[in-house]
PDB file of C-alpha atoms in Angstrom:
ATOM      1  CA  UNK A   1      23.769  20.509  19.265  1.00 48.00           C
ATOM      2  CA  UNK A   2      24.241  22.601  16.145  1.00 48.00           C
ATOM      3  CA  UNK A   3      21.457  24.811  15.121  1.00 45.00           C
ATOM      4  CA  UNK A   4      21.489  23.648  11.576  1.00 41.00           C
ATOM      5  CA  UNK A   5      21.423  19.969  12.582  1.00 39.00           C
ATOM      6  CA  UNK A   6      18.448  20.653  14.859  1.00 35.00           C
ATOM      7  CA  UNK A   7      16.582  22.623  12.151  1.00 36.00           C
ATOM      8  CA  UNK A   8      17.373  19.908   9.576  1.00 38.00           C
ATOM      9  CA  UNK A   9      16.096  17.119  11.943  1.00 39.00           C
ATOM     10  CA  UNK A  10      12.822  19.121  12.616  1.00 33.00           C
ATOM     11  CA  UNK A  11      12.270  19.588   8.764  1.00 34.00           C
ATOM     12  CA  UNK A  12      12.831  15.845   8.159  1.00 36.00           C
ATOM     13  CA  UNK A  13      10.384  14.875  10.804  1.00 36.00           C
ATOM     14  CA  UNK A  14       7.793  17.238   9.418  1.00 35.00           C
ATOM     15  CA  UNK A  15       8.357  15.733   5.945  1.00 39.00           C
ATOM     16  CA  UNK A  16       7.957  12.248   7.226  1.00 38.00           C
ATOM     17  CA  UNK A  17       4.731  13.109   9.136  1.00 37.00           C
ATOM     18  CA  UNK A  18       3.409  14.679   5.806  1.00 43.00           C
ATOM     19  CA  UNK A  19       4.254  11.564   3.854  1.00 50.00           C
ATOM     20  CA  UNK A  20       2.726   9.387   6.494  1.00 45.00           C
ATOM     21  CA  UNK A  21      -0.666  11.297   6.141  1.00 49.00           C
ATOM     22  CA  UNK A  22      -0.526  11.110   2.432  1.00 59.00           C
ATOM     23  CA  UNK A  23       0.022   7.439   2.619  1.00 73.00           C
ATOM     24  CA  UNK A  24      -2.930   6.993   4.989  1.00 78.00           C
ATOM     25  CA  UNK A  25      -5.158   8.736   2.531  1.00 78.00           C
ATOM     26  CA  UNK A  26      -3.869   6.714  -0.533  1.00 89.00           C
ATOM     27  CA  UNK A  27      -4.253   3.495   1.457  1.00 90.00           C
ATOM     28  CA  UNK A  28      -7.967   4.002   1.981  1.00 92.00           C
ATOM     29  CA  UNK A  29      -8.463   4.537  -1.708  1.00 95.00           C
ATOM     30  CA  UNK A  30      -6.155   1.896  -3.069  1.00 95.00           C
ATOM     31  CA  UNK A  31      -7.984  -0.672  -5.266  1.00 95.00           C
ATOM     32  CA  UNK A  32     -10.282  -0.893  -8.132  1.00 97.00           C
ATOM     33  CA  UNK A  33     -13.507   1.375  -8.133  1.00 98.00           C
ATOM     34  CA  UNK A  34     -16.435   1.065 -10.540  1.00 98.00           C
ATOM     35  CA  UNK A  35     -19.622   2.849 -10.941  1.00 98.00           C
ATOM     36  CA  UNK A  36     -21.596   5.450 -13.083  1.00 98.00           C
ATOM     37  CA  UNK A  37     -21.190   9.033 -13.650  1.00 97.00           C
ATOM     38  CA  UNK A  38     -23.801  11.651 -14.863  1.00 97.00           C
ATOM     39  CA  UNK A  39     -22.954  14.786 -16.673  1.00 91.00           C
ATOM     40  CA  UNK A  40     -24.661  18.046 -16.001  1.00 84.00           C
ATOM     41  CA  UNK A  41     -26.670  17.498 -19.356  1.00 89.00           C
ATOM     42  CA  UNK A  42     -28.267  14.241 -18.068  1.00 90.00           C
ATOM     43  CA  UNK A  43     -26.053  11.732 -19.891  1.00 93.00           C
ATOM     44  CA  UNK A  44     -24.889   8.691 -18.027  1.00 96.00           C
ATOM     45  CA  UNK A  45     -21.686   6.467 -18.452  1.00 96.00           C
ATOM     46  CA  UNK A  46     -19.579   3.966 -16.685  1.00 98.00           C
ATOM     47  CA  UNK A  47     -16.462   4.616 -14.698  1.00 98.00           C
ATOM     48  CA  UNK A  48     -13.561   2.349 -13.654  1.00 98.00           C
ATOM     49  CA  UNK A  49     -10.606   3.702 -11.611  1.00 98.00           C
ATOM     50  CA  UNK A  50      -7.740   1.601 -10.564  1.00 98.00           C
ATOM     51  CA  UNK A  51      -5.645   3.173  -7.717  1.00 97.00           C
ATOM     52  CA  UNK A  52      -2.225   1.371  -7.220  1.00 96.00           C
ATOM     53  CA  UNK A  53       0.179   4.158  -6.127  1.00 95.00           C
ATOM     54  CA  UNK A  54       2.210   5.350  -7.998  1.00 95.00           C
ATOM     55  CA  UNK A  55      -0.146   4.273 -10.907  1.00 97.00           C
ATOM     56  CA  UNK A  56      -3.510   5.818 -11.265  1.00 98.00           C
ATOM     57  CA  UNK A  57      -5.688   4.728 -14.381  1.00 98.00           C
ATOM     58  CA  UNK A  58      -9.260   5.856 -15.321  1.00 98.00           C
ATOM     59  CA  UNK A  59     -11.599   4.219 -17.950  1.00 98.00           C
ATOM     60  CA  UNK A  60     -14.927   5.198 -19.198  1.00 98.00           C
ATOM     61  CA  UNK A  61     -15.931   1.887 -20.789  1.00 98.00           C
ATOM     62  CA  UNK A  62     -19.262   2.925 -22.194  1.00 97.00           C
ATOM     63  CA  UNK A  63     -17.571   6.033 -23.789  1.00 96.00           C
ATOM     64  CA  UNK A  64     -14.599   4.017 -24.967  1.00 97.00           C
ATOM     65  CA  UNK A  65     -12.104   6.522 -23.614  1.00 98.00           C
ATOM     66  CA  UNK A  66      -9.757   6.741 -20.655  1.00 98.00           C
ATOM     67  CA  UNK A  67      -6.171   7.446 -19.567  1.00 98.00           C
ATOM     68  CA  UNK A  68      -4.088   8.184 -16.706  1.00 98.00           C
ATOM     69  CA  UNK A  69      -4.589  10.325 -13.423  1.00 98.00           C
ATOM     70  CA  UNK A  70      -1.797  12.442 -11.926  1.00 98.00           C
ATOM     71  CA  UNK A  71      -2.281  12.888  -8.106  1.00 98.00           C
ATOM     72  CA  UNK A  72      -2.091  16.604  -7.274  1.00 97.00           C
ATOM     73  CA  UNK A  73      -3.602  16.611  -3.686  1.00 96.00           C
ATOM     74  CA  UNK A  74      -4.732  14.370  -0.851  1.00 96.00           C
ATOM     75  CA  UNK A  75      -6.710  15.083   2.366  1.00 95.00           C
ATOM     76  CA  UNK A  76      -8.006  12.774   5.028  1.00 92.00           C
ATOM     77  CA  UNK A  77     -11.008  11.914   2.963  1.00 95.00           C
ATOM     78  CA  UNK A  78     -10.289  12.831  -0.619  1.00 97.00           C
ATOM     79  CA  UNK A  79      -7.953  12.559  -3.607  1.00 97.00           C
ATOM     80  CA  UNK A  80      -7.697  15.186  -6.384  1.00 97.00           C
ATOM     81  CA  UNK A  81      -6.302  14.159  -9.750  1.00 98.00           C
ATOM     82  CA  UNK A  82      -5.535  15.725 -13.116  1.00 97.00           C
ATOM     83  CA  UNK A  83      -6.932  13.539 -15.848  1.00 97.00           C
ATOM     84  CA  UNK A  84      -5.112  13.061 -19.187  1.00 98.00           C
ATOM     85  CA  UNK A  85      -6.879  10.842 -21.701  1.00 98.00           C
ATOM     86  CA  UNK A  86      -4.634   8.515 -23.678  1.00 98.00           C
ATOM     87  CA  UNK A  87      -7.359   6.914 -25.929  1.00 98.00           C
ATOM     88  CA  UNK A  88     -10.759   7.813 -27.183  1.00 97.00           C
ATOM     89  CA  UNK A  89      -9.963  11.482 -26.959  1.00 95.00           C
ATOM     90  CA  UNK A  90     -12.451  12.318 -29.686  1.00 94.00           C
ATOM     91  CA  UNK A  91     -15.324  10.961 -27.548  1.00 90.00           C
ATOM     92  CA  UNK A  92     -14.528  12.615 -24.149  1.00 93.00           C
ATOM     93  CA  UNK A  93     -13.310  15.843 -22.791  1.00 91.00           C
ATOM     94  CA  UNK A  94      -9.598  15.839 -21.893  1.00 93.00           C
ATOM     95  CA  UNK A  95      -7.624  17.370 -19.025  1.00 94.00           C
ATOM     96  CA  UNK A  96     -10.314  17.752 -16.323  1.00 94.00           C
ATOM     97  CA  UNK A  97      -9.924  17.345 -12.618  1.00 96.00           C
ATOM     98  CA  UNK A  98     -11.206  14.223 -10.910  1.00 97.00           C
ATOM     99  CA  UNK A  99     -11.946  14.412  -7.091  1.00 97.00           C
ATOM    100  CA  UNK A 100     -12.769  11.251  -5.153  1.00 98.00           C
ATOM    101  CA  UNK A 101     -14.419  11.722  -1.786  1.00 97.00           C
ATOM    102  CA  UNK A 102     -14.481   8.848   0.644  1.00 96.00           C
ATOM    103  CA  UNK A 103     -18.214   8.126   1.681  1.00 96.00           C
ATOM    104  CA  UNK A 104     -17.826   4.635   3.325  1.00 94.00           C
ATOM    105  CA  UNK A 105     -15.136   1.884   3.363  1.00 89.00           C
ATOM    106  CA  UNK A 106     -16.131   0.645  -0.119  1.00 94.00           C
ATOM    107  CA  UNK A 107     -17.981   3.629  -1.454  1.00 97.00           C
ATOM    108  CA  UNK A 108     -16.597   6.988  -2.938  1.00 98.00           C
ATOM    109  CA  UNK A 109     -18.119  10.124  -4.619  1.00 98.00           C
ATOM    110  CA  UNK A 110     -16.768  11.059  -8.038  1.00 98.00           C
ATOM    111  CA  UNK A 111     -16.752  14.631  -9.275  1.00 97.00           C
ATOM    112  CA  UNK A 112     -15.300  15.869 -12.585  1.00 96.00           C
ATOM    113  CA  UNK A 113     -14.440  19.456 -13.154  1.00 95.00           C
ATOM    114  CA  UNK A 114     -13.651  21.165 -16.367  1.00 89.00           C
ATOM    115  CA  UNK A 115     -10.418  23.281 -16.818  1.00 75.00           C
ATOM    116  CA  UNK A 116     -12.526  26.318 -15.784  1.00 77.00           C
ATOM    117  CA  UNK A 117     -13.171  24.811 -12.238  1.00 79.00           C
ATOM    118  CA  UNK A 118     -16.896  24.045 -13.222  1.00 87.00           C
ATOM    119  CA  UNK A 119     -18.218  20.749 -11.866  1.00 86.00           C
ATOM    120  CA  UNK A 120     -19.737  19.024 -14.899  1.00 91.00           C
ATOM    121  CA  UNK A 121     -20.179  15.511 -13.721  1.00 96.00           C
ATOM    122  CA  UNK A 122     -20.917  13.471 -10.450  1.00 97.00           C
ATOM    123  CA  UNK A 123     -21.072   9.780  -9.790  1.00 98.00           C
ATOM    124  CA  UNK A 124     -20.926   7.049  -7.172  1.00 98.00           C
ATOM    125  CA  UNK A 125     -18.122   4.431  -7.159  1.00 98.00           C
ATOM    126  CA  UNK A 126     -17.871   1.146  -5.246  1.00 98.00           C
ATOM    127  CA  UNK A 127     -14.619  -0.546  -4.527  1.00 97.00           C
ATOM    128  CA  UNK A 128     -14.694  -3.942  -6.290  1.00 93.00           C
ATOM    129  CA  UNK A 129     -11.088  -5.066  -5.664  1.00 74.00           C
ATOM    130  CA  UNK A 130      -9.721  -3.752  -2.348  1.00 69.00           C
ATOM    131  CA  UNK A 131      -6.200  -2.873  -1.555  1.00 57.00           C
ATOM    132  CA  UNK A 132      -3.800  -5.815  -1.231  1.00 56.00           C
ATOM    133  CA  UNK A 133      -2.230  -4.020   1.927  1.00 50.00           C
ATOM    134  CA  UNK A 134      -2.704  -5.827   5.075  1.00 40.00           C
ATOM    135  CA  UNK A 135      -1.836  -2.763   7.144  1.00 42.00           C
TER     136      UNK A 135
END
């Protein structure tokens, strides 16, 4: 067998394995999540996140702001997003990082980091609408 074909096949196999791991992580978070967050200054607000790959939407209903999330990293138990607000920008801080950590099947931890990698908010979310996947 040609060395180039063998190397190409190996790289394709590794790529497929990486995609499968990413899909498994996404599947465990797919659905609608709701809960509350608390900022480091003590203020509290509501959170709603809808995860339907490739679409990720975040809303802060009590703050009347929200926008889209861009997935930047997955692990077995967490997703990392870059947040871009599309409405209510005057009421909220834009361009933070959102990290969701799986706590249980229908529970996730929420962490919000400023652009300076400082965690400024935490919260707890509950999945209210699970994934439509039957997998």
